[in-house]
XYZ file of C-alpha atoms in Angstrom:
740
model
C -50.709 185.993 70.214
C -50.463 184.984 73.858
C -53.416 185.622 76.104
C -53.011 187.747 79.229
C -56.694 187.411 80.214
C -57.636 186.212 83.663
C -61.072 184.953 82.650
C -62.975 183.531 79.720
C -66.489 184.615 78.760
C -68.039 181.600 77.062
C -70.294 183.249 74.481
C -73.141 182.111 72.219
C -75.516 183.911 69.847
C -78.444 182.874 67.644
C -80.255 184.727 64.855
C -83.812 184.783 63.578
C -82.734 182.764 60.526
C -80.080 180.150 59.877
C -77.818 179.071 62.733
C -74.977 176.612 63.151
C -72.631 176.459 60.171
C -74.723 178.950 58.143
C -75.031 181.524 60.937
C -75.169 185.026 59.487
C -75.361 183.908 55.860
C -78.989 185.009 55.514
C -78.452 188.479 57.046
C -80.986 187.894 59.836
C -80.813 189.701 63.181
C -79.597 188.352 66.531
C -82.398 187.207 68.865
C -80.530 185.408 71.659
C -77.276 185.884 73.582
C -76.026 183.441 76.248
C -72.791 183.749 78.256
C -70.996 182.354 81.309
C -67.674 183.235 82.942
C -64.799 180.797 83.593
C -61.985 181.823 85.982
C -58.734 180.615 84.398
C -56.794 180.629 87.680
C -59.280 179.173 90.131
C -61.041 176.987 87.520
C -64.370 178.331 88.778
C -67.546 178.941 86.782
C -69.803 181.976 87.134
C -73.533 182.435 86.709
C -75.218 181.537 83.395
C -76.809 184.539 81.660
C -79.462 184.306 78.963
C -80.888 187.383 77.193
C -83.432 187.531 74.413
C -82.948 190.315 71.857
C -85.739 192.175 70.094
C -84.963 192.467 66.344
C -86.246 195.261 64.115
C -88.171 192.672 62.097
C -90.356 190.535 64.331
C -90.234 187.384 62.275
C -88.678 183.982 62.987
C -88.039 181.257 60.451
C -89.347 177.772 61.124
C -85.767 176.517 61.213
C -84.925 179.086 63.898
C -87.922 178.125 66.044
C -87.067 174.438 65.785
C -83.334 174.802 66.521
C -83.414 177.463 69.238
C -86.810 176.977 70.854
C -87.322 180.753 70.800
C -90.855 182.048 70.144
C -92.218 185.429 69.108
C -93.544 185.965 72.632
C -89.973 185.675 73.946
C -88.575 188.440 71.758
C -91.514 190.878 71.605
C -90.952 191.979 75.193
C -87.133 191.838 74.952
C -84.680 194.757 74.742
C -83.031 195.763 71.432
C -79.440 194.751 70.688
C -77.799 197.947 71.938
C -79.487 197.613 75.362
C -78.596 193.925 75.627
C -74.956 194.672 74.796
C -74.875 197.265 77.556
C -76.260 194.688 79.987
C -73.637 192.203 78.799
C -70.810 194.709 79.317
C -71.986 195.760 82.791
C -72.692 192.201 83.931
C -69.340 190.784 82.784
C -67.302 193.716 84.114
C -69.015 193.498 87.506
C -68.556 189.738 87.774
C -64.904 189.857 86.716
C -64.273 192.574 89.297
C -65.943 190.494 92.012
C -63.611 187.602 91.180
C -60.653 189.928 91.630
C -59.669 189.675 87.978
C -58.852 192.486 85.547
C -59.434 191.188 82.004
C -61.464 188.728 80.013
C -61.712 187.276 76.474
C -64.639 185.728 74.620
C -64.640 181.978 73.929
C -66.869 180.858 71.039
C -67.582 177.609 69.210
C -66.817 179.202 65.825
C -65.983 182.714 64.608
C -69.386 183.032 62.905
C -71.236 184.548 65.860
C -68.658 187.356 66.138
C -67.633 187.873 62.519
C -70.839 187.080 60.617
C -73.584 188.099 63.051
C -72.506 190.512 65.775
C -70.203 192.874 63.861
C -72.251 193.133 60.620
C -75.477 193.869 62.535
C -73.779 196.424 64.785
C -72.289 198.100 61.707
C -75.687 198.413 59.989
C -77.295 199.793 63.156
C -74.364 202.145 63.900
C -73.753 200.521 67.277
C -70.419 200.814 69.080
C -69.389 197.357 70.235
C -67.428 196.810 73.474
C -63.713 196.383 72.998
C -64.051 192.787 74.203
C -65.974 191.948 70.999
C -62.887 192.562 68.870
C -60.956 189.511 70.109
C -61.915 185.936 70.905
C -60.769 182.329 71.206
C -62.210 179.568 69.030
C -62.723 176.498 71.231
C -62.241 174.192 68.236
C -58.761 175.554 67.477
C -57.740 175.441 71.140
C -58.996 171.856 71.383
C -57.123 170.920 68.192
C -53.848 172.125 69.756
C -54.359 169.734 72.671
C -55.826 166.873 70.646
C -54.478 167.084 67.065
C -55.639 163.543 66.301
C -59.285 164.421 66.897
C -59.666 165.521 63.276
C -59.496 168.750 61.245
C -60.762 171.915 62.934
C -63.579 172.461 60.406
C -65.117 169.076 61.219
C -64.971 169.340 64.992
C -68.284 169.695 66.839
C -69.021 170.148 70.515
C -70.482 166.636 70.661
C -67.453 165.040 68.996
C -64.986 166.948 71.202
C -66.808 165.970 74.394
C -66.885 162.366 73.255
C -63.157 162.423 72.425
C -62.172 163.490 75.953
C -64.773 161.182 77.550
C -67.180 163.811 78.842
C -70.951 163.304 78.772
C -73.096 165.433 76.491
C -74.968 168.297 78.129
C -78.667 167.490 78.293
C -80.321 170.886 77.892
C -83.192 171.652 75.557
C -82.357 175.266 74.595
C -79.491 175.307 72.135
C -77.760 178.352 73.615
C -77.663 176.970 77.143
C -76.563 173.575 75.837
C -73.687 174.984 73.764
C -72.414 177.281 76.508
C -72.526 174.398 78.988
C -70.582 172.178 76.577
C -67.908 174.820 75.986
C -67.530 175.393 79.740
C -66.971 171.656 80.310
C -64.423 171.492 77.476
C -62.487 174.533 78.693
C -62.307 173.156 82.273
C -61.123 169.823 80.882
C -58.386 171.478 78.821
C -57.223 173.564 81.804
C -56.879 170.475 83.999
C -54.504 167.525 83.889
C -53.186 166.043 81.657
C -53.554 168.918 79.173
C -52.750 171.999 81.328
C -53.653 174.033 78.271
C -53.011 177.771 77.960
C -55.400 179.622 75.669
C -53.150 181.414 73.204
C -54.604 181.402 69.643
C -56.467 184.682 69.984
C -58.239 185.936 66.871
C -58.911 189.638 66.335
C -61.329 191.787 64.385
C -59.812 194.921 62.890
C -61.116 198.161 64.352
C -60.776 199.913 61.001
C -59.631 199.295 57.455
C -56.110 200.514 56.617
C -55.725 201.989 53.171
C -52.409 201.628 51.406
C -50.665 200.868 48.153
C -49.953 197.612 46.374
C -47.048 196.942 44.034
C -47.538 194.972 40.829
C -44.635 192.757 41.896
C -46.329 191.822 45.176
C -47.605 188.223 45.281
C -51.362 187.998 45.889
C -52.962 184.671 46.764
C -56.034 184.057 44.586
C -57.687 182.281 47.530
C -57.941 185.613 49.360
C -59.679 187.773 46.709
C -63.364 188.363 45.945
C -65.255 190.558 43.474
C -68.165 192.619 44.825
C -70.692 193.742 42.214
C -73.659 196.125 42.406
C -72.052 198.765 44.627
C -73.429 202.309 44.685
C -71.152 204.364 42.417
C -70.220 206.761 45.235
C -69.043 203.958 47.549
C -65.616 204.423 49.075
C -63.193 201.791 50.317
C -64.396 202.492 53.860
C -67.997 201.799 52.801
C -66.941 198.468 51.322
C -64.913 197.617 54.425
C -67.999 198.396 56.476
C -70.055 196.001 54.343
C -67.516 193.278 55.196
C -67.289 194.330 58.860
C -66.059 191.497 61.054
C -63.710 190.178 58.374
C -60.123 191.373 58.130
C -59.223 193.034 54.843
C -55.539 193.258 53.935
C -53.941 196.695 54.018
C -54.925 198.524 50.835
C -57.080 195.527 49.941
C -60.038 197.377 48.412
C -59.737 198.230 44.706
C -62.641 200.062 43.079
C -63.022 199.095 39.420
C -63.311 201.765 36.740
C -64.861 201.584 33.282
C -63.196 202.608 30.025
C -64.072 206.256 30.690
C -62.383 206.213 34.104
C -65.636 206.186 36.088
C -66.587 203.646 38.732
C -68.637 200.762 37.381
C -70.150 199.495 40.626
C -67.588 196.727 41.169
C -64.664 196.288 43.523
C -62.005 193.678 44.184
C -61.356 192.969 47.856
C -58.354 191.148 49.253
C -58.585 189.505 52.695
C -55.790 188.432 55.026
C -56.395 184.710 54.432
C -58.646 182.215 52.682
C -60.807 181.681 55.785
C -61.948 185.293 55.743
C -62.424 185.136 51.951
C -64.738 182.131 52.368
C -66.759 183.971 55.011
C -67.025 186.952 52.648
C -68.555 184.709 49.983
C -71.324 183.893 52.464
C -72.400 187.547 52.232
C -73.547 187.124 48.645
C -76.651 189.276 48.084
C -76.416 190.965 51.467
C -77.488 194.603 51.439
C -75.591 197.874 51.390
C -78.373 200.328 52.112
C -81.222 199.419 49.786
C -79.009 197.581 47.272
C -77.955 193.957 47.423
C -74.332 193.190 46.646
C -73.187 190.163 44.673
C -69.990 188.516 45.894
C -67.914 186.173 43.721
C -64.467 184.620 43.733
C -61.708 186.518 41.940
C -57.993 186.018 41.327
C -54.841 187.675 42.542
C -54.017 188.572 38.950
C -57.277 190.503 38.636
C -56.564 192.344 41.875
C -53.064 193.363 40.797
C -54.378 194.475 37.413
C -56.641 196.954 39.202
C -54.756 197.892 42.364
C -51.096 197.279 41.505
C -49.007 200.331 40.717
C -45.510 201.132 39.569
C -45.547 204.938 39.585
C -43.046 206.519 41.979
C -45.127 209.693 41.934
C -48.159 207.792 43.226
C -46.114 205.931 45.831
C -44.693 209.200 47.121
C -48.136 210.827 47.141
C -49.636 207.934 49.107
C -46.690 207.512 51.465
C -48.361 209.716 54.089
C -50.172 207.467 56.573
C -53.783 207.805 57.760
C -54.828 210.304 55.130
C -58.338 210.667 53.719
C -58.315 210.779 49.902
C -60.796 212.877 47.909
C -61.034 212.760 44.122
C -61.819 215.938 42.148
C -63.220 215.554 38.652
C -64.039 218.127 35.985
C -61.263 220.621 36.782
C -60.512 223.267 34.138
C -57.434 222.245 32.202
C -55.795 225.548 33.155
C -56.446 225.119 36.897
C -53.358 225.696 39.058
C -52.615 224.106 42.462
C -53.177 227.448 44.163
C -56.598 227.818 42.521
C -57.565 224.358 43.770
C -56.428 225.187 47.313
C -58.413 228.430 47.191
C -61.465 226.548 45.907
C -61.298 224.092 48.832
C -60.966 226.971 51.312
C -59.402 227.334 54.763
C -61.977 225.016 56.354
C -60.507 222.135 54.277
C -56.723 222.476 54.623
C -54.875 220.098 52.317
C -52.103 218.015 53.877
C -48.746 219.718 53.155
C -50.445 222.234 50.865
C -49.450 221.776 47.237
C -47.702 218.481 48.114
C -51.087 217.038 49.011
C -52.403 217.527 45.459
C -51.874 215.039 42.639
C -53.007 216.151 39.175
C -53.711 213.320 36.735
C -52.185 213.880 33.299
C -51.895 212.160 29.956
C -48.492 210.728 28.950
C -47.767 213.897 26.938
C -48.358 216.065 30.008
C -51.826 217.360 29.127
C -54.189 217.617 32.124
C -57.154 215.235 32.274
C -59.300 217.346 34.596
C -58.870 214.876 37.482
C -56.954 215.381 40.709
C -56.570 213.650 44.072
C -56.359 215.511 47.377
C -55.109 214.377 50.802
C -56.710 215.486 54.056
C -55.372 214.694 57.503
C -58.744 213.975 59.124
C -62.347 213.100 58.400
C -63.610 216.572 59.347
C -61.532 218.306 56.669
C -62.616 215.743 54.072
C -66.286 216.256 54.980
C -65.869 220.023 54.600
C -64.351 219.552 51.157
C -67.266 217.345 50.037
C -69.598 220.282 50.701
C -67.971 221.902 47.643
C -69.422 219.172 45.409
C -70.709 220.690 42.131
C -69.598 224.205 43.054
C -68.009 226.315 40.317
C -64.282 226.710 39.728
C -63.645 229.017 36.799
C -66.497 228.199 34.434
C -66.976 224.565 35.415
C -68.659 222.735 38.260
C -66.404 220.313 40.124
C -67.356 216.840 41.332
C -65.849 215.677 44.623
C -66.180 212.242 46.164
C -64.278 209.863 48.387
C -61.489 207.865 46.831
C -58.986 205.160 47.659
C -55.288 204.462 47.236
C -56.172 201.687 44.801
C -58.272 204.085 42.723
C -55.358 206.521 42.567
C -53.178 203.715 41.251
C -55.792 202.586 38.761
C -56.502 206.044 37.363
C -52.805 206.820 36.965
C -52.153 203.412 35.391
C -54.919 203.891 32.847
C -53.908 207.376 31.790
C -50.162 206.795 31.791
C -50.099 203.419 30.018
C -52.556 202.266 27.369
C -54.704 205.248 26.415
C -58.422 205.104 27.089
C -60.827 204.825 24.191
C -61.877 208.332 23.408
C -65.389 209.149 24.584
C -65.650 211.654 21.768
C -67.807 210.646 18.822
C -66.158 210.157 15.430
C -65.362 213.281 13.479
C -67.989 214.439 11.012
C -67.859 212.372 7.831
C -69.221 212.443 4.354
C -72.271 210.239 3.675
C -70.958 207.546 1.380
C -72.796 205.015 -0.756
C -73.294 201.661 0.912
C -71.051 200.115 -1.725
C -68.058 201.766 -0.121
C -67.366 199.075 2.432
C -63.974 199.293 4.196
C -61.634 196.623 2.882
C -61.233 194.821 6.225
C -64.944 194.162 6.727
C -66.169 190.625 6.031
C -68.382 189.635 3.165
C -71.487 187.883 4.468
C -71.479 184.251 3.347
C -72.429 180.767 4.462
C -68.779 179.690 4.863
C -68.383 178.596 8.467
C -65.068 180.340 9.120
C -66.163 182.119 12.330
C -66.587 181.087 15.948
C -68.947 182.485 18.511
C -67.891 182.786 22.157
C -70.798 182.737 24.591
C -70.786 183.177 28.372
C -67.787 185.496 28.596
C -67.220 187.280 31.920
C -68.645 190.785 31.641
C -65.227 192.185 32.510
C -63.496 190.292 29.689
C -61.677 192.403 27.124
C -59.927 191.735 23.839
C -56.735 190.755 25.649
C -58.611 188.172 27.728
C -60.109 186.640 24.584
C -56.717 186.431 22.900
C -55.269 184.766 26.013
C -58.201 182.343 26.005
C -57.574 181.459 22.337
C -53.935 180.694 23.114
C -52.007 179.258 20.184
C -55.013 179.717 17.879
C -54.637 183.509 17.870
C -52.263 183.195 14.903
C -55.213 181.943 12.830
C -57.438 184.985 13.531
C -58.021 187.293 10.579
C -56.864 190.922 10.911
C -59.572 192.952 12.728
C -61.334 189.660 13.337
C -62.392 190.018 16.992
C -65.865 191.515 17.456
C -67.277 192.196 20.918
C -71.075 192.201 21.189
C -72.574 194.894 23.393
C -76.180 195.319 24.444
C -78.339 198.371 23.816
C -76.915 200.054 26.912
C -73.411 199.733 25.503
C -72.388 197.094 28.047
C -70.820 193.685 27.370
C -73.394 191.020 26.552
C -71.084 188.086 27.255
C -70.777 187.231 23.535
C -68.051 187.754 20.959
C -67.364 186.630 17.383
C -63.965 185.644 15.983
C -63.193 185.456 12.261
C -60.730 182.657 11.519
C -58.628 182.211 8.402
C -60.492 179.098 7.294
C -63.424 176.828 8.254
C -60.921 174.178 9.377
C -59.308 176.615 11.796
C -62.735 177.606 13.137
C -63.669 173.937 13.631
C -60.408 173.267 15.469
C -60.927 176.234 17.825
C -64.507 175.136 18.572
C -63.262 171.640 19.427
C -60.291 172.709 21.538
C -61.701 175.719 23.410
C -65.336 174.731 24.018
C -66.209 174.926 27.736
C -62.689 175.970 28.722
C -62.411 178.409 31.645
C -61.934 182.161 31.317
C -61.436 183.618 34.792
C -64.143 181.911 36.880
C -66.542 181.033 34.052
C -66.550 178.407 31.344
C -67.026 179.720 27.794
C -69.013 177.998 25.070
C -67.414 178.083 21.611
C -69.439 177.333 18.454
C -68.510 177.316 14.802
C -70.668 179.627 12.671
C -70.736 181.521 9.390
C -70.162 185.183 8.604
C -73.834 185.549 7.746
C -74.878 184.176 11.140
C -72.415 186.506 12.825
C -73.803 189.505 10.934
C -77.398 188.738 11.863
C -76.570 188.365 15.570
C -74.523 191.561 15.630
C -77.458 193.370 14.073
C -79.716 192.340 16.928
C -80.944 188.936 15.801
C -80.575 185.646 17.619
C -78.655 182.455 16.917
C -79.661 179.380 18.884
C -80.476 175.708 18.460
C -83.701 176.616 16.668
C -81.775 178.452 13.992
C -81.577 182.109 12.998
C -84.031 184.830 13.933
C -83.615 188.187 12.169
C -83.438 191.330 14.285
C -86.842 192.895 14.937
C -87.625 196.034 12.925
C -84.049 196.272 11.658
C -83.886 194.468 8.347
C -86.729 196.434 6.715
C -84.921 199.649 7.654
C -81.705 198.423 6.092
C -83.178 197.664 2.714
C -86.325 199.651 1.888
C -87.806 198.723 -1.487
C -86.947 202.050 -3.080
C -83.311 201.866 -2.084
C -82.444 199.350 -4.777
C -83.576 201.700 -7.488
C -80.851 204.079 -6.405
C -78.238 201.504 -5.423
C -78.363 198.190 -7.275
C -76.354 196.566 -4.494
C -76.551 192.922 -3.463
C -78.324 192.544 -0.123
C -75.282 190.892 1.442
C -73.118 193.960 0.870
C -75.877 196.242 2.072
C -76.359 194.454 5.387
C -72.621 194.147 5.761
C -72.052 197.830 5.276
C -74.738 198.748 7.711
C -73.287 196.257 10.158
C -70.299 198.359 11.178
C -71.813 201.727 11.839
C -70.411 203.836 14.686
C -72.414 204.159 17.908
C -73.514 207.708 17.164
C -74.656 208.764 13.720
C -74.215 212.339 12.624
C -77.175 213.753 10.779
C -76.196 213.753 7.094
C -76.642 216.995 5.195
C -77.228 217.232 1.462
C -74.736 219.130 -0.682
C -75.604 222.733 -1.394
C -76.744 221.836 -4.878
C -78.700 218.735 -3.999
C -80.572 216.861 -6.681
C -83.954 215.939 -5.236
C -85.202 212.462 -5.783
C -88.150 210.442 -4.570
C -85.859 207.562 -3.553
C -85.014 207.204 0.128
C -81.284 206.785 0.539
C -79.348 205.337 3.448
C -76.530 207.174 5.155
C -73.439 205.117 5.956
C -70.473 206.301 8.011
C -67.566 203.823 7.946
C -65.504 203.769 11.152
C -61.933 204.691 10.266
C -59.076 204.186 12.756
C -57.704 207.727 12.423
C -61.016 209.253 13.475
C -60.517 208.314 17.134
C -58.528 211.098 18.685
C -55.212 210.704 20.482
C -54.807 206.967 20.018
C -54.043 204.250 17.529
C -57.464 202.661 17.688
C -56.838 199.520 15.667
C -53.685 198.769 17.648
C -55.676 198.764 20.872
C -58.833 196.999 19.710
C -58.812 194.749 16.627
C -62.504 195.473 16.021
C -65.023 198.292 16.439
C -65.752 199.093 20.084
C -69.476 198.442 19.963
C -71.738 196.098 18.097
C -74.241 197.310 15.520
C -77.026 196.174 17.829
C -76.497 199.426 19.699
C -77.199 201.665 16.706
C -80.121 202.314 14.437
C -80.465 203.081 10.763
C -82.439 205.941 9.354
C -82.759 207.582 5.959
C -80.900 210.674 4.870
C -82.871 213.639 3.555
C -84.439 212.831 0.165
C -82.001 213.064 -2.665
C -78.902 213.496 -0.548
C -77.445 210.076 -1.257
C -78.636 210.071 -4.821
C -76.728 213.244 -5.427
C -73.612 211.755 -3.836
C -73.801 208.651 -6.023
C -74.727 210.352 -9.249
C -72.007 212.956 -8.969
C -68.680 212.535 -10.755
C -65.657 211.836 -8.532
C -64.464 215.441 -8.503
C -67.976 216.652 -7.893
C -68.315 214.159 -5.031
C -65.150 215.550 -3.485
C -66.541 219.028 -3.716
C -69.780 217.925 -2.131
C -67.849 216.222 0.617
C -65.952 219.360 1.455
C -69.210 221.241 1.790
C -70.508 218.698 4.300
C -67.502 218.716 6.592
C -66.983 221.536 9.085
C -64.535 224.138 7.832
C -60.969 224.198 9.225
C -60.841 225.557 12.742
C -61.313 224.356 16.310
C -63.868 221.711 17.216
C -65.990 222.027 20.373
C -68.203 219.294 21.765
C -71.539 220.448 23.211
C -73.194 218.154 25.787
C -76.513 218.208 27.619
C -78.721 219.482 24.797
C -82.509 219.043 24.868
C -83.651 216.261 22.530
C -85.614 218.661 20.302
C -82.617 220.890 19.635
C -82.180 222.269 16.124
C -79.334 224.021 14.327
C -81.011 227.417 14.712
C -81.177 226.943 18.487
C -77.434 226.320 18.672
C -76.625 229.283 16.406
C -78.763 231.492 18.631
C -76.910 230.210 21.722
C -73.566 231.178 20.110
C -74.773 234.518 18.783
C -71.786 236.802 18.181
C -69.297 234.011 17.397
C -69.537 234.265 13.570
C -70.868 230.728 13.099
C -72.498 229.479 9.905
C -75.155 226.717 9.829
C -72.685 224.268 8.252
C -70.442 224.617 11.327
C -73.041 222.854 13.473
C -73.302 219.073 13.485
C -75.995 217.533 15.717
C -75.431 213.918 16.751
C -78.283 211.415 16.726
C -78.773 208.133 18.570
C -79.951 204.752 17.253
C -83.610 205.808 17.262
C -82.971 208.897 15.147
C -83.391 211.363 18.006
C -80.903 213.975 19.126
C -78.400 212.287 21.426
C -77.990 215.445 23.473
C -74.656 216.296 21.863
C -73.379 218.367 18.959
C -70.047 219.262 17.377
C -69.379 222.947 16.663
C -66.538 224.150 14.422
C -65.236 227.625 15.305
C -63.136 229.728 12.887
C -60.138 229.706 15.245
C -58.899 227.949 18.351
C -58.830 231.252 20.235
C -62.519 231.809 19.546
C -63.316 228.211 20.526
C -61.511 228.597 23.835
C -63.345 231.844 24.507
C -66.670 230.165 23.761
C -65.872 227.282 26.125
C -64.869 229.715 28.875
C -67.849 232.035 28.439
C -70.699 229.709 27.509
C -69.966 226.430 29.313
C -72.572 225.513 31.954
C -74.913 228.230 30.681
C -78.624 227.376 30.518
C -79.855 226.242 27.128
C -83.683 226.319 26.998
C -83.886 225.310 30.645
C -81.005 222.782 30.569
C -77.395 223.274 31.573
C -75.001 222.492 28.728
C -71.283 221.707 28.885
C -68.628 222.579 26.307
C -65.404 220.655 25.751
C -62.594 221.707 23.423
C -61.730 218.737 21.208
C -58.638 219.892 19.397
């Protein structure tokens, strides 16, 4: 970009922390601004200006005091940044006018003072910067154009540049005055013979972030992408762009990451216009967004496209309207029509192009998901719509929050391609003896035919592990990949792989150990099935050997259990190993045979129990590790009756335990002391029997806050959802969802 400025404003800034090459990396405030004007036509120099700035935090690092010579006494009586910027604007404008010139551009020694100090601090303090702060010349790049043999731009210093052109170093004690004086000398030298240089490599700072779409076929340079972690869940793309203020983000370059349930997980992938801006973004690692610090890491173009890339023509058409504010609506009734949504938003929030500004998210078979995206033409309309957050539409409260073009793409991609793992718990099942282990589960043994992967990226999925294994995937047993989650249901960074033989496991450990997955190296160890089982149950496996899980093993095999089930301990622990994340409270058959033995309830996870998807085709192993569940005894005699009964009697008992044919409704938000009678009382008048109610329990044996209710007919279930959803239940608001 050619410069049409008449004057240069040689500009310098220092902060209360690190300066020089690390300026702005420690998030400290500006304490000193120095500037001086250079007339490009007359080659004249104006008056030197030096202003101290009073920061909000009156504290200077020792490094700052040593490098800048600034003391606390200097800044205590100074003006805050907004006042100093006003003085700067008035002083420069007046001086330029006196010279008979009409425009000016900043000249700096590196972009750090503008991009990493001035803009981020102004953004946090909600200050409006002068327009002149959005463009500048870098003296190093201008010098490199005149003297390309002086060395690479990154290694150029004011001292080395002055020495190269034969100018003496400026002997001034204060760093700001010294640097401004050096830049003035260099600029006058470049303007004169023999260089006759014209300042032309102007850099700009974007006034605002431009949202947009990204195609999966678009090439994305991995050197321009970062991952930001720890974001507030309600953060929008504009909030993230504000965090990186001063750096130029590519159009549509903010992609909010969603978890398996389609909700934001506090991470985002950000794509910058070049690698220089990406590197500056990495310097903002652990800077703050409000009260939270944000972690910033390198990412790849492939990861960005996986999140932000889209192929849907419907989405492209929806997002084709420029400069629109996107709002996401969640929790819509499945029967909601576009007109009902427009009425809900009201005349104070007119949607762009009416119905055309609505995009309902649907499953591949056309069923509504309860999500929708809305376009507004301006910020005011979007703000008015957000006031409707958690207001009622039909019988449900609706969540509204800011969204992005990338999130629209991601949500549509997830729903329209590979189905999400159902968030519904498994269907009610019959308590089976622990001997009834599914055929694909491993038998605990000391044969070292497994490998443990440690240090996986937390975003790694089954597909990433299979890619990491490469050619060795052919040697993995069916259903042999087991992800390990922590007690919060999040990835722990570990996984276990069952190989077809110990030799195959040894080969994988040798070939794949410390190979890279994304930006992390993964440790691969050979281990046995028994070691795998103990770790998945909550124990530890390290160089010191095996440590059993605390308070788990005694619960798995109480002394009295063997009297009822003479089962080898290996099969018992193995059966308990693969329990689902939520355990339904087992009920005894109607004609239960009471016994003093305490039996264990076991619910094997079967693929067909996960609704609307082929579970085993998507994940080769159960979705969570047994370390997230607990084990508790069934009512006395329940399991004994199930084991002692003849096969046909067992079938009869099973039918009595399962809800009767009808429509299943999921009840959420229950108090933790809820009982069956409480739920029957809540649904009084709906002809429910006690066996139609199934309360779900968590790993500690307490009510998980959810229950499954079987209604005699789908019509009655729909009526119950419409009439009773969001009604208070003993002081708590409960939600009802129709499952079938």
